[in-house]
Coordinates of C-alpha atoms in Angstrom, one line a residue:
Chain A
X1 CA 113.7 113.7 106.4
X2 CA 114.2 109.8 106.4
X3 CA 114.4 107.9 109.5
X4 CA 117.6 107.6 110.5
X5 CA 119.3 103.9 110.0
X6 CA 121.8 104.2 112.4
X7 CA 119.7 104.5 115.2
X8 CA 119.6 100.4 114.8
X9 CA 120.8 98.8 118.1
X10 CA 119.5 101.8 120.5
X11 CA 117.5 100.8 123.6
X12 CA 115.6 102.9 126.4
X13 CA 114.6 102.0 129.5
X14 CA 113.8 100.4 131.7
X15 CA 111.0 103.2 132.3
X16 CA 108.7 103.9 135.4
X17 CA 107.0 100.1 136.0
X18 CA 103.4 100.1 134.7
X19 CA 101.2 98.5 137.4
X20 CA 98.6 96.2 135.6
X21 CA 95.2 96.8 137.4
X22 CA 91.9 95.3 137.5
X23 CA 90.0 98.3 136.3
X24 CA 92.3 98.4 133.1
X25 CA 92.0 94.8 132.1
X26 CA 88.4 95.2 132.4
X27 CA 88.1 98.2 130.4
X28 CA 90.4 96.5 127.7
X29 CA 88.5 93.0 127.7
X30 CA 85.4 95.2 126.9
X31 CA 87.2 97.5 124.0
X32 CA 88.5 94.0 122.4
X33 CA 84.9 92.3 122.7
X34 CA 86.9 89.8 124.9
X35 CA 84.3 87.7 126.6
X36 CA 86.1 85.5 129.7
X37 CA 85.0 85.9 132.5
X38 CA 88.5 85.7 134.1
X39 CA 89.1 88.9 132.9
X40 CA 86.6 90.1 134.7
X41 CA 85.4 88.4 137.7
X42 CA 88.3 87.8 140.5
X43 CA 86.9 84.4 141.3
X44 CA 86.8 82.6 137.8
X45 CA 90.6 84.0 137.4
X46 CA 91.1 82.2 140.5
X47 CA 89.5 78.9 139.7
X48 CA 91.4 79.0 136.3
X49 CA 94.9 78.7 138.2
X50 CA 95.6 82.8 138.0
X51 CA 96.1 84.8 141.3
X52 CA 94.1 87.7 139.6
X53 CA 92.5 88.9 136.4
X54 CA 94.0 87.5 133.9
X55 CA 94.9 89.9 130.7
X56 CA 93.8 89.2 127.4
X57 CA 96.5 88.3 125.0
X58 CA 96.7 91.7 123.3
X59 CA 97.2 93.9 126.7
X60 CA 100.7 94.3 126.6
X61 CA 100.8 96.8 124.0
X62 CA 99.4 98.9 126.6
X63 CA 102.5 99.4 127.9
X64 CA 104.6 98.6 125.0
X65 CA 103.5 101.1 123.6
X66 CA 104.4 103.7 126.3
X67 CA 107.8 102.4 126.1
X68 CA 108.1 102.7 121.9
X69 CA 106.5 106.4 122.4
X70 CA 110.2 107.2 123.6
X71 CA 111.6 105.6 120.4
X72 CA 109.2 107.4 117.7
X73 CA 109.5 110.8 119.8
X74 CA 113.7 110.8 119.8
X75 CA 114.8 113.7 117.7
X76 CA 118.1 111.3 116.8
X77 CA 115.6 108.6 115.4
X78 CA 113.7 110.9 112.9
X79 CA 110.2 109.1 112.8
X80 CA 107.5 111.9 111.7
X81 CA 104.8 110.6 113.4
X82 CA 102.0 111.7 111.5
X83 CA 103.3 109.8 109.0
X84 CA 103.3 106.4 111.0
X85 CA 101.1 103.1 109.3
X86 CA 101.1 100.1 111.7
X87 CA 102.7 97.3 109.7
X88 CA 102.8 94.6 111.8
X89 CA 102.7 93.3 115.5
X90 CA 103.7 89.8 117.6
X91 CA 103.7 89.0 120.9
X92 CA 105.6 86.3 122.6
X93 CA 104.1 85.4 126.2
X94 CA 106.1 83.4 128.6
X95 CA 102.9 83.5 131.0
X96 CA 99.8 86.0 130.7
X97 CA 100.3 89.1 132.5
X98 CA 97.8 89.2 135.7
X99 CA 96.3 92.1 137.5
X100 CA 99.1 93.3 140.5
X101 CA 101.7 92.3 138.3
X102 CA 104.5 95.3 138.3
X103 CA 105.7 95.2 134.9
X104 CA 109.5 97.0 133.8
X105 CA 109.8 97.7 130.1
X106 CA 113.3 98.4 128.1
X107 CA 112.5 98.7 124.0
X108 CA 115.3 98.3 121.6
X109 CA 115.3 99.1 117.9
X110 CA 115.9 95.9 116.4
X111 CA 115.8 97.0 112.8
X112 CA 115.2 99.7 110.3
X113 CA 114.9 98.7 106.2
X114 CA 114.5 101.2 103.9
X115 CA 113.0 101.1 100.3
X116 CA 110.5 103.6 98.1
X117 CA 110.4 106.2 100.7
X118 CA 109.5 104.2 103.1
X119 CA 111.1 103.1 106.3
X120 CA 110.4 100.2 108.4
X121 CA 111.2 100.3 111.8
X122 CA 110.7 97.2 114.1
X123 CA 111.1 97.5 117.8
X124 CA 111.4 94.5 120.4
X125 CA 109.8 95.4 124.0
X126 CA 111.2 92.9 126.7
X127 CA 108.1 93.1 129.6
X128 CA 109.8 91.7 133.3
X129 CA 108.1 91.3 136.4
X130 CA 109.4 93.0 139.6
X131 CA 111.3 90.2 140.0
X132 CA 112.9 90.8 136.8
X133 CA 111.8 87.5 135.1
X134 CA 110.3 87.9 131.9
X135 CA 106.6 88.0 130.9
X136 CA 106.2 89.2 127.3
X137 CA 108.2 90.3 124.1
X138 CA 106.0 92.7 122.1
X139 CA 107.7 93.2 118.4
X140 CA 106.6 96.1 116.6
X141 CA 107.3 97.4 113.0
X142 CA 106.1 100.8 111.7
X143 CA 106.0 101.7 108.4
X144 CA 107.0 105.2 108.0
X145 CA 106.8 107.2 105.0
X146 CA 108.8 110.1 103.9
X147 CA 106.9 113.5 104.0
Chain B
X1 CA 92.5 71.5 142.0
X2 CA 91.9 74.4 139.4
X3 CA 90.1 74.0 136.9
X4 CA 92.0 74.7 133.6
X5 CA 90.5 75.9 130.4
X6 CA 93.0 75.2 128.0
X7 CA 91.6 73.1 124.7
X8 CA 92.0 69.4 124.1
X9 CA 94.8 68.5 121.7
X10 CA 93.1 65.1 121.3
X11 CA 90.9 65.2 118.4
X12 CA 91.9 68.2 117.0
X13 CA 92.3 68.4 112.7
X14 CA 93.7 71.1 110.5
X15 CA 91.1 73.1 108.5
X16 CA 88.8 72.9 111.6
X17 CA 86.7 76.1 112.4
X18 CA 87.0 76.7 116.1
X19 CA 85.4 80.2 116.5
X20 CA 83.6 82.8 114.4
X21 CA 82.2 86.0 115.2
X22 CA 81.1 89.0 113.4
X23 CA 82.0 92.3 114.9
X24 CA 80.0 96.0 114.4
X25 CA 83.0 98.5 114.8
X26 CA 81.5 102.3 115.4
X27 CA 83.0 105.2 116.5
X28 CA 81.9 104.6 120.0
X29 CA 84.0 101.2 119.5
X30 CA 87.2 103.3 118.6
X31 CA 86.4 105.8 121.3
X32 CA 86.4 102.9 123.6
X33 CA 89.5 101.2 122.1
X34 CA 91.7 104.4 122.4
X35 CA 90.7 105.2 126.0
X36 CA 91.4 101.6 127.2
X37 CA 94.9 101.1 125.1
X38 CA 96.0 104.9 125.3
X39 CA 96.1 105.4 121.5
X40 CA 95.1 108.6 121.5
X41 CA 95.9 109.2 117.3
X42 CA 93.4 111.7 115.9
X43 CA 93.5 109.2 112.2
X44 CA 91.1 107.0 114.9
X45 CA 88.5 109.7 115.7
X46 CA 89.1 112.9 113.3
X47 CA 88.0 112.8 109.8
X48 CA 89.8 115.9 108.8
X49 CA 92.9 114.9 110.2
X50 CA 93.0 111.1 108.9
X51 CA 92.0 113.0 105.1
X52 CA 95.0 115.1 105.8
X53 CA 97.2 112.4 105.9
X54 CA 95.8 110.8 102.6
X55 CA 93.3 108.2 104.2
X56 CA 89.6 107.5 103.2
X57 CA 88.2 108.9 106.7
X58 CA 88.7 108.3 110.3
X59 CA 90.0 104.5 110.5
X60 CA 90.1 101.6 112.9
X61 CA 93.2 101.1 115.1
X62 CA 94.8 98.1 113.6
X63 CA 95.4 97.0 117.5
X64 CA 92.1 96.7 117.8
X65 CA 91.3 94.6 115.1
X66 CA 94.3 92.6 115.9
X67 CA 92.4 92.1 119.6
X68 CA 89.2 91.3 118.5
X69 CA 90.9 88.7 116.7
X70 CA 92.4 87.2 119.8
X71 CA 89.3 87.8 121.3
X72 CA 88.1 85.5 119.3
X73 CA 90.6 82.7 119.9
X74 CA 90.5 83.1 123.4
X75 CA 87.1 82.0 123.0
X76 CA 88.0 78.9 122.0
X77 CA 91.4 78.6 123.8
X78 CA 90.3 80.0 127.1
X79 CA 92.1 83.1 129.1
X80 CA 95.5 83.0 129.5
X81 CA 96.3 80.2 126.9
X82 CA 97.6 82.4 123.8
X83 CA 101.4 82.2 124.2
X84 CA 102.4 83.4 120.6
X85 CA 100.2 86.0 118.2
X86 CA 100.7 87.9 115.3
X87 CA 99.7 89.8 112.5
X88 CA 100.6 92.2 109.1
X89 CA 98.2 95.0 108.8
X90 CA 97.5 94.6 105.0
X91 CA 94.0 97.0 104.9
X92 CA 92.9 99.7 107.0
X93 CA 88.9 99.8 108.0
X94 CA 87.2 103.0 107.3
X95 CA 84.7 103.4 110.1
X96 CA 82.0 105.6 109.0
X97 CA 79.8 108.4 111.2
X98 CA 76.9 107.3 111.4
X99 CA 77.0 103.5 110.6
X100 CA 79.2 100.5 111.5
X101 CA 82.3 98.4 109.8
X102 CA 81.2 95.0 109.7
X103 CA 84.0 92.9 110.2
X104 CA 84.4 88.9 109.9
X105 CA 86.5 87.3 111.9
X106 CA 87.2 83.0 111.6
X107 CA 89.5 80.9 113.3
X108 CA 90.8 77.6 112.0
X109 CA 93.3 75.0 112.7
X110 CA 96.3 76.1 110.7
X111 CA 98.6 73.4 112.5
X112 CA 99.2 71.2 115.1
X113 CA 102.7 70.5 117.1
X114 CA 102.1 67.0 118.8
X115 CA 105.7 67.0 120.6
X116 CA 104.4 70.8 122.0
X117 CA 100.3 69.9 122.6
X118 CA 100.0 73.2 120.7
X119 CA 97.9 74.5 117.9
X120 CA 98.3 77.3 115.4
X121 CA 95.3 79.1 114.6
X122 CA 95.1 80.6 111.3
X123 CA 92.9 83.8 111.3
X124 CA 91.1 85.3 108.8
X125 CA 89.6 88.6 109.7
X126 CA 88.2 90.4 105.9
X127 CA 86.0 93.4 105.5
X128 CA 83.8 94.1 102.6
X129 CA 85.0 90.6 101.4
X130 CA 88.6 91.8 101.1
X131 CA 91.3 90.2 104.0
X132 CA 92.6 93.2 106.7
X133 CA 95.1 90.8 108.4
X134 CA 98.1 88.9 107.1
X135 CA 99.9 86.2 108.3
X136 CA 97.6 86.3 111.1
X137 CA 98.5 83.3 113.8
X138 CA 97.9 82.6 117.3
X139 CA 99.7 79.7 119.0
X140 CA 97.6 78.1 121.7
X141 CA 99.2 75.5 124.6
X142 CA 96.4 72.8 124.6
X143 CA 95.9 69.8 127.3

């Protein structure tokens, strides 16, 4: 069954905030090979200007992705999952995201083009702090083909 | 005073090479890559799975190759200085069991916005001689 176009315009969330942590930059600095040390060590972070960790630029699909999980698992959607290719990612920082930073997600489905059995489905995650300023946009599209 | 590690503008030229690195990716990478991001999809670490689903063989998450990518900005640009980056996942990279996927990863000056003190860097990340990224571009607030 073919995604279904009309879901275009949906949004979920805001979802449980994800609290960024020290122990998960870390352990994503050292996935990515990223080699700062103010993603690591408290007190270069805090020479550079940040109050903590800093995140490297590609964290926020962390939780991005926890929010589009809703959006590919939503029976109304129609997205087989197992038939998912990442097609393409961007992400649009107002500042970096820091360690104690309490982060609120809402994803909407921004657009969904179909051709050739295939369906491309981009999503737009809006990241806010707990003050509800922003911090991130994470735009994903998957390209989902027809079983 | 902090001390800010954001790149000089000044002096900067289109075409330049401002970071390079060449990356082993294994299947302790991927391990490593889905336990810190929470991709957890079997195509990254099950071979019979990924077959089923028409690919060569277990394959690297395109996230991470997009982050070692950055990684290799933020070499060059410093934490926290990346405030625009994206890419098209054009290739996937079979990771083989035992062995490594060598993957080359160059950054260059793509542009420069004098009015913004930013610069676009163009990346070119290729395996096997054959480009895994489109359209790949970071945008980086300089001094």
């Amino acid at each position: 069954m073919p995604v279904n176009a009309d879901a275009v315009g949906r949004s979920y969330g805001p979802f449980e905030p994800y609290e960024v942590t020290r122990v998960k930059i870390r352990e994503f600095a050292d996935a990515v090979d990223a080699y700062s040390g103010a993603y690591r060590d408290v007190a270069v972070a805090q020479a550079e200007g940040y109050a903590d960790l800093v995140a490297p630029t590609t964290f926020a699909v962390v939780i991005a992705q926890k929010a589009e999980f809703h959006v590919v698992t939503d029976p109304e959607v129609g997205v087989d999952f197992s038939m998912v290719v990442h097609g393409e990612e961007r992400f649009t920082h107002v500042r970096p995201l820091v360690a104690g930073d309490v982060i609120s997600t809402t994803v909407h489905i921004d657009s969904i083009k179909q051709r050739a059995g295939i369906s491309m489905v981009t999503t737009r995650s809006e990241l806010v702090d707990a003050d509800g300023a922003p911090v991130s946009t994470v735009y994903s599209t998957l390209a989902v083909r027809e079983a | 005073m902090t001390e800010s590690t954001s790149p000089s503008f000044d002096g900067l030229e289109k075409g330049q090479t401002v970071a390079e690195r060449e990356v082993a990716i294994t299947r302790d990478t991927l391990v490593r890559y889905a336990g810190a991001s929470g991709d957890f999809n079997p195509i990254h670490y099950n071979d019979i799975i990924a077959e089923e689903v028409g690919l060569p063989g277990v394959i690297a998450h395109g996230m991470l190759t997009m982050g070692i990518g950055a990684s290799v900005v933020e070499e060059w640009a410093g934490a926290g200085n990346v405030s625009d980056y994206q890419v098209r996942f054009t290739r996937p990279i079979p990771v083989p069991n035992p062995g490594a996927a060598s993957v080359a990863v160059v950054a260059r000056i793509g542009a420069l916005d004098e009015e913004r003190r930013t610069a676009r860097v163009d990346l070119t990340v290729e395996f096997e001689g054959a480009k895994v990224l489109g359209k790949a571009q970071a945008i980086v607030d300089c001094e």
